[in-house]
Each structure stands twice: as structure tokens, then as C-alpha cells.
Short mmCIF file of C-alpha atoms and ligand atoms in Angstrom, two decimals:
data_model
loop_
_atom_site.label_atom_id
_atom_site.label_comp_id
_atom_site.label_asym_id
_atom_site.label_seq_id
_atom_site.Cartn_x
_atom_site.Cartn_y
_atom_site.Cartn_z
CA MET A 1380 2.49 -13.38 0.82
CA SER A 1381 3.39 -13.54 -2.90
CA GLY A 1382 5.14 -16.55 -4.41
CA GLU A 1383 8.43 -14.71 -4.67
CA GLN A 1384 8.45 -13.90 -0.92
CA LYS A 1385 7.77 -17.59 -0.01
CA GLY A 1386 10.49 -18.50 -2.52
CA GLY A 1387 10.45 -21.12 -5.25
CA LEU A 1388 8.07 -19.06 -7.42
CA GLU A 1389 5.22 -20.53 -5.35
CA ASP A 1390 1.83 -19.58 -6.89
CA VAL A 1391 3.60 -17.33 -9.43
CA VAL A 1392 2.03 -17.60 -12.91
CA VAL A 1393 4.90 -17.17 -15.39
CA SER A 1394 3.14 -17.74 -18.72
CA THR A 1395 0.13 -19.27 -20.46
CA SER A 1396 -0.01 -22.88 -21.65
CA GLY A 1397 -2.69 -25.03 -23.27
CA ILE A 1398 -1.13 -28.43 -22.51
CA CYS A 1399 -1.98 -29.38 -18.91
CA PHE A 1400 -4.41 -28.11 -16.29
CA ILE A 1401 -4.09 -28.94 -12.58
CA ASP A 1402 -6.83 -28.07 -10.08
CA GLY A 1403 -4.92 -28.26 -6.78
CA ASN A 1404 -8.02 -27.77 -4.65
CA GLU A 1405 -10.19 -30.35 -6.42
CA GLY A 1406 -7.33 -32.76 -7.17
CA ARG A 1407 -7.91 -32.77 -10.91
CA LEU A 1408 -5.33 -33.40 -13.67
CA VAL A 1409 -6.31 -32.62 -17.26
CA TYR A 1410 -4.26 -33.12 -20.48
CA ARG A 1411 -5.51 -30.86 -23.33
CA GLY A 1412 -9.01 -30.88 -21.81
CA TYR A 1413 -9.26 -34.62 -21.08
CA ASP A 1414 -9.33 -35.76 -17.44
CA VAL A 1415 -6.45 -38.13 -16.69
CA ASN A 1416 -8.86 -40.52 -14.96
CA GLU A 1417 -10.64 -41.08 -18.28
CA LEU A 1418 -7.40 -41.34 -20.23
CA VAL A 1419 -6.15 -44.00 -17.78
CA GLU A 1420 -9.30 -46.06 -18.35
CA ARG A 1421 -9.65 -45.63 -22.13
CA SER A 1422 -6.42 -44.42 -23.77
CA SER A 1423 -2.81 -45.59 -24.21
CA PHE A 1424 0.51 -43.86 -23.64
CA GLU A 1425 1.11 -43.64 -27.40
CA GLU A 1426 -2.24 -41.88 -27.86
CA VAL A 1427 -1.58 -39.54 -24.90
CA VAL A 1428 1.74 -38.56 -26.48
CA PHE A 1429 -0.15 -37.56 -29.65
CA LEU A 1430 -2.67 -35.63 -27.54
CA LEU A 1431 0.04 -33.70 -25.71
CA TRP A 1432 1.96 -32.88 -28.90
CA HIS A 1433 -0.91 -32.09 -31.27
CA GLY A 1434 -3.63 -30.79 -28.96
CA ASP A 1435 -6.38 -33.34 -29.55
CA LEU A 1436 -7.05 -37.08 -29.80
CA PRO A 1437 -5.96 -38.59 -33.15
CA SER A 1438 -8.13 -40.17 -35.84
CA ARG A 1439 -7.69 -43.93 -36.20
CA ASN A 1440 -5.30 -43.46 -39.16
CA ALA A 1441 -3.33 -40.70 -37.47
CA LEU A 1442 -2.93 -42.86 -34.35
CA ALA A 1443 -1.73 -45.78 -36.44
CA ALA A 1444 0.89 -43.63 -38.21
CA HIS A 1445 1.97 -42.02 -34.92
CA THR A 1446 2.26 -45.40 -33.19
CA ARG A 1447 4.29 -46.81 -36.07
CA ALA A 1448 6.68 -43.86 -35.77
CA LEU A 1449 7.03 -44.24 -31.98
CA THR A 1450 7.55 -48.01 -32.11
CA SER A 1451 9.61 -48.39 -35.31
CA THR A 1452 12.93 -50.14 -34.78
CA ALA A 1453 14.66 -47.36 -36.74
CA ASN A 1454 13.43 -44.74 -34.24
CA ARG A 1455 13.99 -46.93 -31.16
CA ARG A 1456 17.50 -48.00 -32.05
CA LEU A 1457 20.51 -46.35 -30.37
CA PRO A 1458 23.61 -45.36 -32.38
CA PRO A 1459 26.22 -48.13 -31.95
CA LYS A 1460 28.74 -45.54 -30.73
CA LEU A 1461 26.38 -44.74 -27.83
CA ILE A 1462 26.40 -48.40 -26.80
CA ASP A 1463 30.22 -48.20 -26.89
CA ILE A 1464 30.06 -45.17 -24.59
CA LEU A 1465 27.74 -47.02 -22.19
CA ARG A 1466 30.25 -49.86 -22.06
CA ALA A 1467 33.01 -47.34 -21.24
CA LEU A 1468 31.17 -45.83 -18.25
CA PRO A 1469 31.87 -47.04 -14.69
CA ARG A 1470 29.17 -49.63 -13.87
CA ARG A 1471 28.35 -47.76 -10.66
CA THR A 1472 27.22 -44.71 -12.72
CA ALA A 1473 23.72 -43.62 -11.61
CA PRO A 1474 21.07 -44.38 -14.27
CA MET A 1475 19.88 -40.76 -14.25
CA ASP A 1476 23.44 -39.63 -15.02
CA VAL A 1477 23.59 -42.16 -17.85
CA LEU A 1478 20.26 -40.83 -19.17
CA ARG A 1479 21.47 -37.22 -19.07
CA THR A 1480 24.72 -38.18 -20.81
CA GLY A 1481 22.95 -40.40 -23.33
CA VAL A 1482 20.54 -37.67 -24.47
CA SER A 1483 23.49 -35.38 -25.15
CA VAL A 1484 25.14 -38.11 -27.22
CA LEU A 1485 21.88 -38.74 -29.12
CA ALA A 1486 21.92 -35.06 -30.15
CA ALA A 1487 25.29 -35.58 -31.84
CA PHE A 1488 23.91 -38.44 -33.95
CA ASP A 1489 20.45 -37.04 -34.68
CA PRO A 1490 19.87 -36.48 -38.43
CA ASP A 1491 17.94 -33.26 -37.68
CA GLY A 1492 20.66 -31.82 -35.46
CA GLY A 1493 20.91 -28.04 -35.80
CA ASP A 1494 17.37 -27.71 -37.22
CA ASN A 1495 15.01 -26.02 -34.75
CA SER A 1496 12.01 -25.90 -37.07
CA ARG A 1497 8.72 -27.25 -35.75
CA ASP A 1498 8.80 -30.24 -38.13
CA ALA A 1499 12.40 -31.12 -37.21
CA THR A 1500 11.69 -30.71 -33.48
CA LEU A 1501 8.68 -33.03 -33.84
CA ARG A 1502 10.84 -35.63 -35.61
CA LYS A 1503 13.49 -35.32 -32.88
CA SER A 1504 10.76 -35.60 -30.21
CA ILE A 1505 9.50 -38.84 -31.81
CA ARG A 1506 13.03 -40.26 -31.79
CA LEU A 1507 13.72 -39.16 -28.20
CA THR A 1508 10.42 -40.66 -26.97
CA ALA A 1509 11.23 -43.89 -28.81
CA GLN A 1510 14.94 -43.98 -27.80
CA LEU A 1511 14.77 -43.17 -24.08
CA PRO A 1512 13.24 -46.55 -23.13
CA THR A 1513 15.95 -48.28 -25.19
CA LEU A 1514 18.65 -46.19 -23.47
CA VAL A 1515 17.36 -46.89 -19.93
CA ALA A 1516 17.01 -50.63 -20.66
CA ALA A 1517 20.40 -50.80 -22.39
CA TRP A 1518 22.17 -49.33 -19.36
CA GLU A 1519 20.41 -51.82 -17.08
CA ARG A 1520 21.80 -54.66 -19.19
CA VAL A 1521 25.29 -53.19 -19.75
CA ARG A 1522 25.87 -52.37 -16.06
CA ARG A 1523 25.06 -56.00 -15.25
CA GLY A 1524 27.52 -57.23 -17.87
CA ARG A 1525 24.84 -58.37 -20.31
CA PRO A 1526 24.27 -57.40 -23.96
CA PRO A 1527 21.44 -54.90 -24.62
CA VAL A 1528 18.19 -56.48 -25.86
CA THR A 1529 17.14 -55.34 -29.35
CA PRO A 1530 13.72 -53.60 -29.35
CA THR A 1531 10.88 -55.76 -30.69
CA PRO A 1532 8.34 -54.27 -33.16
CA ARG A 1533 5.66 -56.66 -31.82
CA LEU A 1534 5.27 -54.69 -28.57
CA GLY A 1535 4.16 -51.14 -27.80
CA LEU A 1536 6.28 -48.71 -25.83
CA ALA A 1537 5.35 -50.06 -22.37
CA GLY A 1538 5.67 -53.75 -23.26
CA ASN A 1539 8.84 -53.28 -25.27
CA PHE A 1540 10.55 -51.48 -22.37
CA LEU A 1541 9.76 -54.31 -19.96
CA TYR A 1542 10.92 -56.82 -22.62
CA MET A 1543 14.23 -54.98 -23.18
CA LEU A 1544 14.83 -54.85 -19.41
CA SER A 1545 14.41 -58.57 -18.80
CA GLY A 1546 14.67 -60.23 -22.22
CA LYS A 1547 11.33 -61.92 -21.47
CA THR A 1548 7.84 -61.10 -22.77
CA PRO A 1549 6.02 -59.29 -19.92
CA THR A 1550 2.58 -60.34 -18.60
CA ALA A 1551 -0.50 -58.48 -19.83
CA LEU A 1552 -1.01 -57.04 -16.31
CA ALA A 1553 2.55 -55.75 -16.18
CA VAL A 1554 2.17 -54.10 -19.61
CA LYS A 1555 -1.18 -52.51 -18.67
CA THR A 1556 0.18 -51.33 -15.33
CA PHE A 1557 3.26 -49.87 -16.91
CA ASP A 1558 1.23 -48.18 -19.65
CA VAL A 1559 -1.01 -46.56 -17.01
CA GLY A 1560 2.09 -45.43 -15.12
CA LEU A 1561 3.40 -43.82 -18.32
CA ILE A 1562 0.06 -42.01 -18.87
CA LEU A 1563 0.01 -40.74 -15.28
CA HIS A 1564 3.55 -39.35 -15.45
CA ALA A 1565 3.34 -37.89 -18.97
CA ASP A 1566 2.84 -34.22 -18.06
CA HIS A 1567 2.21 -31.96 -15.09
CA GLU A 1568 2.09 -28.27 -16.11
CA PHE A 1569 5.12 -26.17 -15.06
CA ASN A 1570 6.78 -28.64 -12.66
CA ALA A 1571 10.47 -28.04 -12.05
CA SER A 1572 11.83 -30.24 -14.84
CA THR A 1573 9.31 -29.00 -17.41
CA PHE A 1574 10.04 -25.40 -16.48
CA ALA A 1575 13.77 -26.14 -16.86
CA ALA A 1576 13.04 -27.41 -20.36
CA ARG A 1577 11.03 -24.30 -21.20
CA VAL A 1578 13.72 -21.92 -19.91
CA THR A 1579 16.23 -23.71 -22.13
CA ALA A 1580 13.89 -23.73 -25.15
CA ALA A 1581 13.14 -20.03 -24.59
CA THR A 1582 16.74 -19.16 -25.56
CA MET A 1583 15.87 -20.88 -28.88
CA SER A 1584 18.11 -23.76 -27.88
CA ASP A 1585 17.36 -27.22 -29.32
CA VAL A 1586 15.09 -29.94 -27.94
CA HIS A 1587 17.97 -32.25 -26.92
CA SER A 1588 19.48 -29.46 -24.81
CA ALA A 1589 16.07 -28.75 -23.25
CA ILE A 1590 15.56 -32.44 -22.37
CA THR A 1591 19.06 -32.61 -20.88
CA SER A 1592 18.15 -29.63 -18.65
CA ALA A 1593 14.91 -31.36 -17.65
CA ILE A 1594 16.65 -34.62 -16.75
CA GLY A 1595 19.04 -32.73 -14.50
CA ALA A 1596 16.09 -31.14 -12.68
CA LEU A 1597 14.06 -34.35 -12.43
CA ARG A 1598 16.96 -36.14 -10.76
CA GLY A 1599 16.54 -34.20 -7.51
CA PRO A 1600 14.89 -35.98 -4.51
CA LEU A 1601 12.38 -33.14 -4.07
CA HIS A 1602 11.10 -33.89 -7.59
CA GLY A 1603 11.37 -37.08 -9.60
CA GLY A 1604 13.97 -38.64 -7.32
CA ALA A 1605 11.36 -39.04 -4.55
CA ASN A 1606 10.07 -42.38 -5.89
CA GLU A 1607 13.47 -43.97 -5.31
CA GLN A 1608 13.62 -42.52 -1.78
CA VAL A 1609 10.16 -43.93 -0.99
CA MET A 1610 11.35 -47.45 -1.72
CA ARG A 1611 14.49 -46.90 0.36
CA MET A 1612 12.11 -45.99 3.20
CA VAL A 1613 10.12 -49.20 2.60
CA GLU A 1614 13.40 -51.19 2.66
CA GLN A 1615 14.31 -49.55 6.00
CA ILE A 1616 10.88 -50.32 7.52
CA ARG A 1617 11.07 -53.91 6.23
CA THR A 1618 7.71 -55.23 7.57
CA PRO A 1619 4.14 -53.83 7.84
CA GLU A 1620 4.22 -54.51 11.62
CA ARG A 1621 7.14 -52.07 12.04
CA ALA A 1622 5.61 -49.31 9.88
CA GLU A 1623 3.58 -47.38 12.48
CA ASP A 1624 6.38 -47.03 15.04
CA TRP A 1625 8.91 -46.22 12.31
CA ILE A 1626 6.90 -43.40 10.76
CA ARG A 1627 5.87 -41.93 14.11
CA LYS A 1628 9.54 -41.73 15.08
CA ALA A 1629 10.44 -40.19 11.72
CA LEU A 1630 7.78 -37.51 12.14
CA ALA A 1631 8.88 -36.86 15.72
CA ASP A 1632 12.39 -36.32 14.30
CA LYS A 1633 10.91 -33.77 11.87
CA ALA A 1634 11.91 -35.94 8.88
CA ARG A 1635 10.70 -35.03 5.39
CA VAL A 1636 8.74 -38.08 4.23
CA MET A 1637 9.19 -38.75 0.53
CA GLY A 1638 6.03 -39.34 -1.50
CA PHE A 1639 3.96 -36.86 0.49
CA GLY A 1640 3.04 -33.24 -0.02
CA HIS A 1641 2.90 -31.20 -3.20
CA ARG A 1642 3.44 -27.60 -4.23
CA VAL A 1643 0.09 -27.47 -6.04
CA TYR A 1644 -2.25 -30.19 -4.71
CA ARG A 1645 -4.03 -29.32 -1.46
CA VAL A 1646 -5.78 -32.70 -1.54
CA GLU A 1647 -4.58 -36.14 -2.63
CA ASP A 1648 -2.69 -36.20 -5.94
CA PRO A 1649 -5.21 -37.81 -8.36
CA ARG A 1650 -2.45 -40.04 -9.76
CA ALA A 1651 -1.70 -41.65 -6.38
CA ARG A 1652 -4.83 -43.77 -6.13
CA HIS A 1653 -4.35 -45.30 -9.58
CA LEU A 1654 -0.76 -46.19 -8.72
CA ARG A 1655 -1.84 -47.60 -5.35
CA ARG A 1656 -4.46 -49.79 -7.06
CA LEU A 1657 -1.92 -51.04 -9.63
CA ALA A 1658 0.75 -51.65 -7.00
CA GLY A 1659 -1.80 -53.69 -5.04
CA GLU A 1660 -2.85 -55.73 -8.11
CA LEU A 1661 0.77 -56.45 -9.06
CA GLY A 1662 1.70 -57.24 -5.49
CA ARG A 1663 -1.09 -59.79 -5.26
CA GLN A 1664 -0.05 -61.23 -8.64
CA VAL A 1665 3.52 -61.82 -7.41
CA GLY A 1666 2.38 -62.83 -3.90
CA ASP A 1667 4.02 -59.92 -2.06
CA THR A 1668 1.84 -57.03 -0.86
CA GLY A 1669 4.23 -56.00 1.93
CA ALA A 1670 5.35 -52.73 0.32
CA VAL A 1671 1.78 -51.54 -0.24
CA GLU A 1672 0.79 -52.51 3.31
CA ILE A 1673 3.75 -50.55 4.66
CA LEU A 1674 2.89 -47.51 2.52
CA ASP A 1675 -0.78 -47.65 3.52
CA THR A 1676 0.19 -47.49 7.20
CA VAL A 1677 2.67 -44.66 6.54
CA ALA A 1678 -0.01 -42.77 4.58
CA ARG A 1679 -2.57 -43.18 7.37
CA VAL A 1680 -0.19 -41.76 10.00
CA VAL A 1681 1.29 -38.95 7.85
CA SER A 1682 -2.14 -37.82 6.67
CA ALA A 1683 -3.54 -37.83 10.23
CA ASP A 1684 -0.52 -36.25 11.94
CA LYS A 1685 0.85 -33.88 9.26
CA HIS A 1686 -2.24 -33.38 7.09
CA LEU A 1687 -0.05 -34.24 4.09
CA HIS A 1688 -1.41 -36.28 1.20
CA PRO A 1689 0.27 -38.92 -0.98
CA ASN A 1690 1.70 -37.67 -4.26
CA VAL A 1691 2.51 -39.50 -7.48
CA ASP A 1692 5.76 -40.84 -6.06
CA LEU A 1693 4.36 -42.74 -3.10
CA TYR A 1694 3.15 -45.95 -4.75
CA SER A 1695 4.85 -45.88 -8.17
CA GLY A 1696 7.98 -47.55 -6.85
CA ALA A 1697 6.01 -50.38 -5.23
CA ALA A 1698 4.41 -51.10 -8.62
CA TYR A 1699 7.75 -51.02 -10.44
CA ALA A 1700 9.42 -53.19 -7.78
CA SER A 1701 6.71 -55.82 -8.31
CA MET A 1702 7.80 -55.91 -11.95
CA GLY A 1703 11.37 -56.62 -10.89
CA ILE A 1704 12.60 -53.14 -11.78
CA PRO A 1705 15.59 -51.98 -9.66
CA THR A 1706 14.98 -48.98 -7.37
CA ASP A 1707 17.52 -46.68 -9.02
CA GLN A 1708 15.65 -47.11 -12.33
CA PHE A 1709 12.42 -45.59 -10.98
CA THR A 1710 13.34 -41.98 -11.79
CA PRO A 1711 14.59 -42.86 -15.28
CA ILE A 1712 11.18 -44.50 -15.81
CA PHE A 1713 9.57 -41.22 -14.73
CA ALA A 1714 11.71 -39.58 -17.46
CA ILE A 1715 10.75 -41.98 -20.26
CA SER A 1716 7.17 -40.91 -19.67
CA ARG A 1717 7.69 -37.20 -18.95
CA VAL A 1718 9.74 -36.75 -22.11
CA ALA A 1719 6.34 -36.62 -23.85
CA GLY A 1720 5.32 -33.58 -21.78
CA TRP A 1721 8.76 -32.00 -21.89
CA THR A 1722 8.85 -32.12 -25.70
CA ALA A 1723 5.27 -30.82 -25.92
CA HIS A 1724 6.26 -27.83 -23.79
CA VAL A 1725 9.41 -27.21 -25.88
CA MET A 1726 7.29 -27.08 -29.04
CA GLU A 1727 4.74 -24.79 -27.34
CA GLN A 1728 7.52 -22.50 -26.11
CA HIS A 1729 9.22 -22.37 -29.52
CA GLY A 1730 5.83 -21.67 -31.13
CA ASN A 1731 5.21 -18.46 -29.19
CA ASN A 1732 8.52 -17.59 -27.67
CA ARG A 1733 9.90 -14.82 -25.50
CA LEU A 1734 13.15 -15.25 -23.57
CA ILE A 1735 12.38 -16.28 -19.94
CA ARG A 1736 14.44 -13.92 -17.82
CA PRO A 1737 13.05 -13.03 -14.34
CA ARG A 1738 14.58 -10.44 -11.97
CA ALA A 1739 16.17 -10.92 -8.53
CA ASP A 1740 15.32 -8.86 -5.42
CA TYR A 1741 18.97 -7.90 -4.81
CA THR A 1742 19.89 -7.89 -1.10
CA GLY A 1743 23.55 -6.77 -1.21
CA PRO A 1744 25.35 -3.35 -1.30
CA THR A 1745 25.62 -1.43 -4.59
CA ARG A 1746 28.26 1.31 -4.17
CA LEU A 1747 31.38 -0.16 -2.47
CA SER A 1748 34.83 1.31 -3.26
CA TYR A 1749 37.69 -1.02 -4.22
CA VAL A 1750 40.30 -1.54 -1.43
CA PRO A 1751 43.76 -2.85 -2.46
CA ALA A 1752 44.63 -6.28 -1.00
CA ASP A 1753 47.44 -4.92 1.28
CA ARG A 1754 44.89 -2.64 3.00
CA ARG A 1755 42.07 -5.15 3.60
C1 SDX B 2653 6.85 -34.51 -7.95
O1 SDX B 2653 5.55 -29.94 -9.23
C2 SDX B 2653 5.13 -31.05 -9.72
O2 SDX B 2653 4.12 -31.12 -10.39
C3 SDX B 2653 6.00 -32.27 -9.42
C4 SDX B 2653 5.40 -33.61 -9.78
C5 SDX B 2653 5.29 -33.81 -11.27
O3 SDX B 2653 4.45 -34.62 -11.72
O4 SDX B 2653 6.13 -33.23 -12.01
O5 SDX B 2653 4.12 -33.75 -9.19
C6 SDX B 2653 6.30 -34.76 -9.30
O6 SDX B 2653 7.91 -33.95 -7.84
C7 SDX B 2653 6.04 -34.87 -6.75
C8 SDX B 2653 6.72 -34.45 -5.41
C9 SDX B 2653 7.80 -35.48 -5.08
N1 SDX B 2653 8.61 -35.03 -3.95
C10 SDX B 2653 8.47 -35.56 -2.73
O7 SDX B 2653 7.67 -36.45 -2.44
C11 SDX B 2653 9.45 -35.00 -1.70
C12 SDX B 2653 8.72 -34.76 -0.38
N2 SDX B 2653 7.81 -33.66 -0.55
C13 SDX B 2653 8.25 -32.38 -0.13
O8 SDX B 2653 9.60 -32.12 -0.12
C14 SDX B 2653 7.33 -31.23 -0.52
O9 SDX B 2653 6.04 -31.59 -0.21
C15 SDX B 2653 7.39 -30.71 -1.95
C16 SDX B 2653 8.79 -30.41 -2.36
C17 SDX B 2653 6.79 -31.70 -2.88
C18 SDX B 2653 6.58 -29.43 -1.99
O10 SDX B 2653 7.14 -28.62 -1.05
P1 SDX B 2653 6.78 -27.06 -0.87
O11 SDX B 2653 5.55 -26.69 -1.62
O12 SDX B 2653 8.02 -26.29 -1.14
O13 SDX B 2653 6.39 -27.02 0.67
P2 SDX B 2653 7.42 -26.79 1.82
O14 SDX B 2653 8.67 -27.61 1.63
O15 SDX B 2653 7.56 -25.32 1.99
O16 SDX B 2653 6.63 -27.44 3.06
C19 SDX B 2653 5.53 -26.76 3.62
C20 SDX B 2653 5.35 -27.38 5.02
C21 SDX B 2653 6.67 -27.42 5.81
O17 SDX B 2653 6.32 -27.38 7.20
P3 SDX B 2653 6.79 -26.09 8.02
O18 SDX B 2653 8.30 -26.04 7.89
O19 SDX B 2653 6.10 -24.92 7.34
O20 SDX B 2653 6.29 -26.40 9.39
O21 SDX B 2653 4.96 -28.74 4.89
C22 SDX B 2653 5.98 -29.59 5.40
C23 SDX B 2653 7.24 -28.75 5.50
O22 SDX B 2653 8.10 -29.24 6.54
N3 SDX B 2653 6.18 -30.66 4.45
C24 SDX B 2653 6.58 -31.88 4.77
C25 SDX B 2653 6.60 -32.59 3.56
N4 SDX B 2653 6.22 -31.78 2.56
C26 SDX B 2653 5.98 -30.58 3.11
N5 SDX B 2653 6.92 -32.46 5.95
C27 SDX B 2653 7.28 -33.76 5.93
N6 SDX B 2653 7.31 -34.51 4.78
C28 SDX B 2653 6.98 -33.96 3.61
N7 SDX B 2653 7.01 -34.73 2.49
#
């Protein structure tokens, strides 16, 4: 059956792209030709952002200039009026809603607003990639009645985010773990949120509008929202001893288990094992490996009974929870990484654009005659 007949554009190839390659049968993820396993071991998120945007690894000087741009206080800082808006929002507002709102407000204050040239879009992409961590951390502080923490130029993107969340300098393990998490989430071909960004960019709309579209798509529990749902499942299971009975009952009830399955991967998502390793290391560091033990039991049963494999969302939350990050901030963290891929795809779409406008297989009547209301 073709993708259209299964629905959801399954297996439908809609356009070419040189940014990200996924081999769903081999379980391979490649950014601009480089295997993500090698990038995790040898690169940094800042360098991966350059790779996604510019198509190859930077020279030492180019990386230094790029890193300075991504970590400069001027580019990280939020407009004061946006902080005022955060303070005006109800404190119960979901962080993903704050992120979506905040990106729209950033567009209004961006000095390159209205300029869709490649150079302007690159400058806006640098600012968005630098500002999103500040926005997510600022909301975390404001909703708890605390003042936002000013970004520090002495830390890279991963370390500075953890610092702005807590006001304390993070451990080297936490920074490394978080940086690996950012690399693993940076891009993933035409996933739902990236495709939403490309559809928006294909109308020649601006990068802030495209990122707002992407955030709306990522929010859904079938996509980026799954990592939050996984941790809610762990909270319901509570202890490793209860995990096997709990998941067997859930499967018997035909429940959809978050963190498992994938539209493209037919084997384990290559990102899952890195996140499982990091979640285990962090859990041991903080003396609590319960979440990973629970997830390992769930994975054993779901894989054996449903032949479904873990995806990127299964262990990421356990790693973030070990860093003291609240559950409803897990999807915003997905976004502060994926904004690198989203902006890369916007620039690729703008660079060789044709409006994305598919057809529908219409199932209704086509020649009805109008009947006045008093005769219906
Ligand atoms: C991400 O696309 C990307 O690249 C996304 C992403 C990225 O980096 O951008 O990788 C990030 O979104 C990862 C996925 C996170 N979502 C979840 O973990 C939610 C749970 N997973 C599922 O809802 C599901 O696996 C999807 C949405 C991820 C993929 O679903 P498909 O391809 O539409 O498959 P389907 O829903 O048609 O399911 C096929 C069969 C069904 O059984 P039958 O009805 O045919 O008997 O598999 C079953 C489903 O019931 N199934 C599951 C399941 N996933 C599929 N059953 C229980 N639990 C699951 N998680």
C-alpha cells in the first residue's frame, strides 16, 4: 500500500534534502554525511549546528567565530519586554506554549525582521538558537517566582542552559550529558515538526514563523511530547519491582506506550542507547537509578511482546530528571536542540524553493443542488 493509503504520508518522499540521512533498517542517523555516533564521541553541539547550517565541519577559526556568535551575551539576551510578557502570563502556562509565544515575540524585536535573505535568515537563526535556551530557563525561573538568571559567557550552550535553570554551575558530567543530548536531538530529516517548518518556509514566510509552526507540531505527544509522557509513566510505576506487572497490564489494555516505536526505524533508534547510557551514568552519580531500571524492564517486555523498539524519547527524560529538570521542560529542551535542524531546513527550503501544496483524495459529493432552509 502507498504512504497516502496508510495515511500520514508514510514512506512518501516529498522532496530532496542534503541535511540528514536516516537508515531505518540499519538504525543509522547521519548529519551531512557524518554518523551521529561519531559526532557524539568527538564533536560538540555548537559544531554540529555549524555542520547542519553550512554543510561541513568548520575550520578551527570558523568554529571559534561561530561559537562566539552562538554564546555571545548580545545574542543570548531576551528583549526586556519579553521578560515583562513572561511575568504577565499565568504561572500554570505550559512551557511549550510559552516557547511558541516567546518565539513570536522575538520576531517582533529582531533587528532583521522582514528580511528573508539568506544572510539575514542565518543571523536570525543564530539569535534563535542562542535565545531559546534563555527563554526556556527564564520561564522556569519566572513561573517559580524567581528572577531570570543572566546568561554567562564563560559557559557553552549546554552548560549555560543548566546554569540559567538552577543559578549554579553544573557538573562536568551534567554538561557533557546535556551536550550529547543536544547533538542527538539536533535533526531528524522530515519529522513532523521539521516538515511543518518547511511547509511554512515554502510560502516564503520568515524563519520565526517557521519555527513557531515547528514548535506547535513538536508539542504533540506522538512527537516531541512523548518524553514527558514517558516520565509520567515512570512516576505511575514508581518502583522497578512494579514495572513488569504494570507494563504487561498496559499492553493487555492495548495502551500506546510512549517512547517506543517509530515511523522510520525498524530497529532500535540509534539515539536511544546513548541516552540510556547517559541516564545510567547520571543516575549513578546522583544515587538514583530507579527510573532507568524501570525503563529497562518496560523495554524488555515491550520489545518481546510487541516487537517495538525504544526511540529517542524513552531515556531522555530519565537523564534530564537526574539533572533536576522538571518533566514539563523535557519537550522545550527537545526544541532548543531541534531549532538547529529546523533553521537548517528553512534555509535549505528557501534556497531551492517551490510551494509545498499536496492534493487530497476527495471522498465527498461534487454536484449537489442548493435546498432552501425551509425545505430541508
Ligand atoms: C519522535 O519522525 C521522527 O523522526 C520523530 C522523532 C524526531 O527525532 O523528530 O524521531 C522524534 O517523535 C519519536 C517518537 C515519539 N513518539 C512516541 O514515542 C509515541 C509512541 N509511539 C507511537 O505513537 C508510534 O510508534 C509513532 C507515532 C512514533 C509512529 O507511529 P506510526 O508509524 O504511525 O505507526 P502506527 O501508529 O500506525 O502503529 C503501527 C502499529 C499499530 O498496531 P496495529 O494497530 O497495526 O495492531 O504498531 C503499534 C500500533 O498500535 N504501535 C504501538 C506503538 N507504536 C506503534 N503500540 C503500542 N505502543 C506504541 N508506542
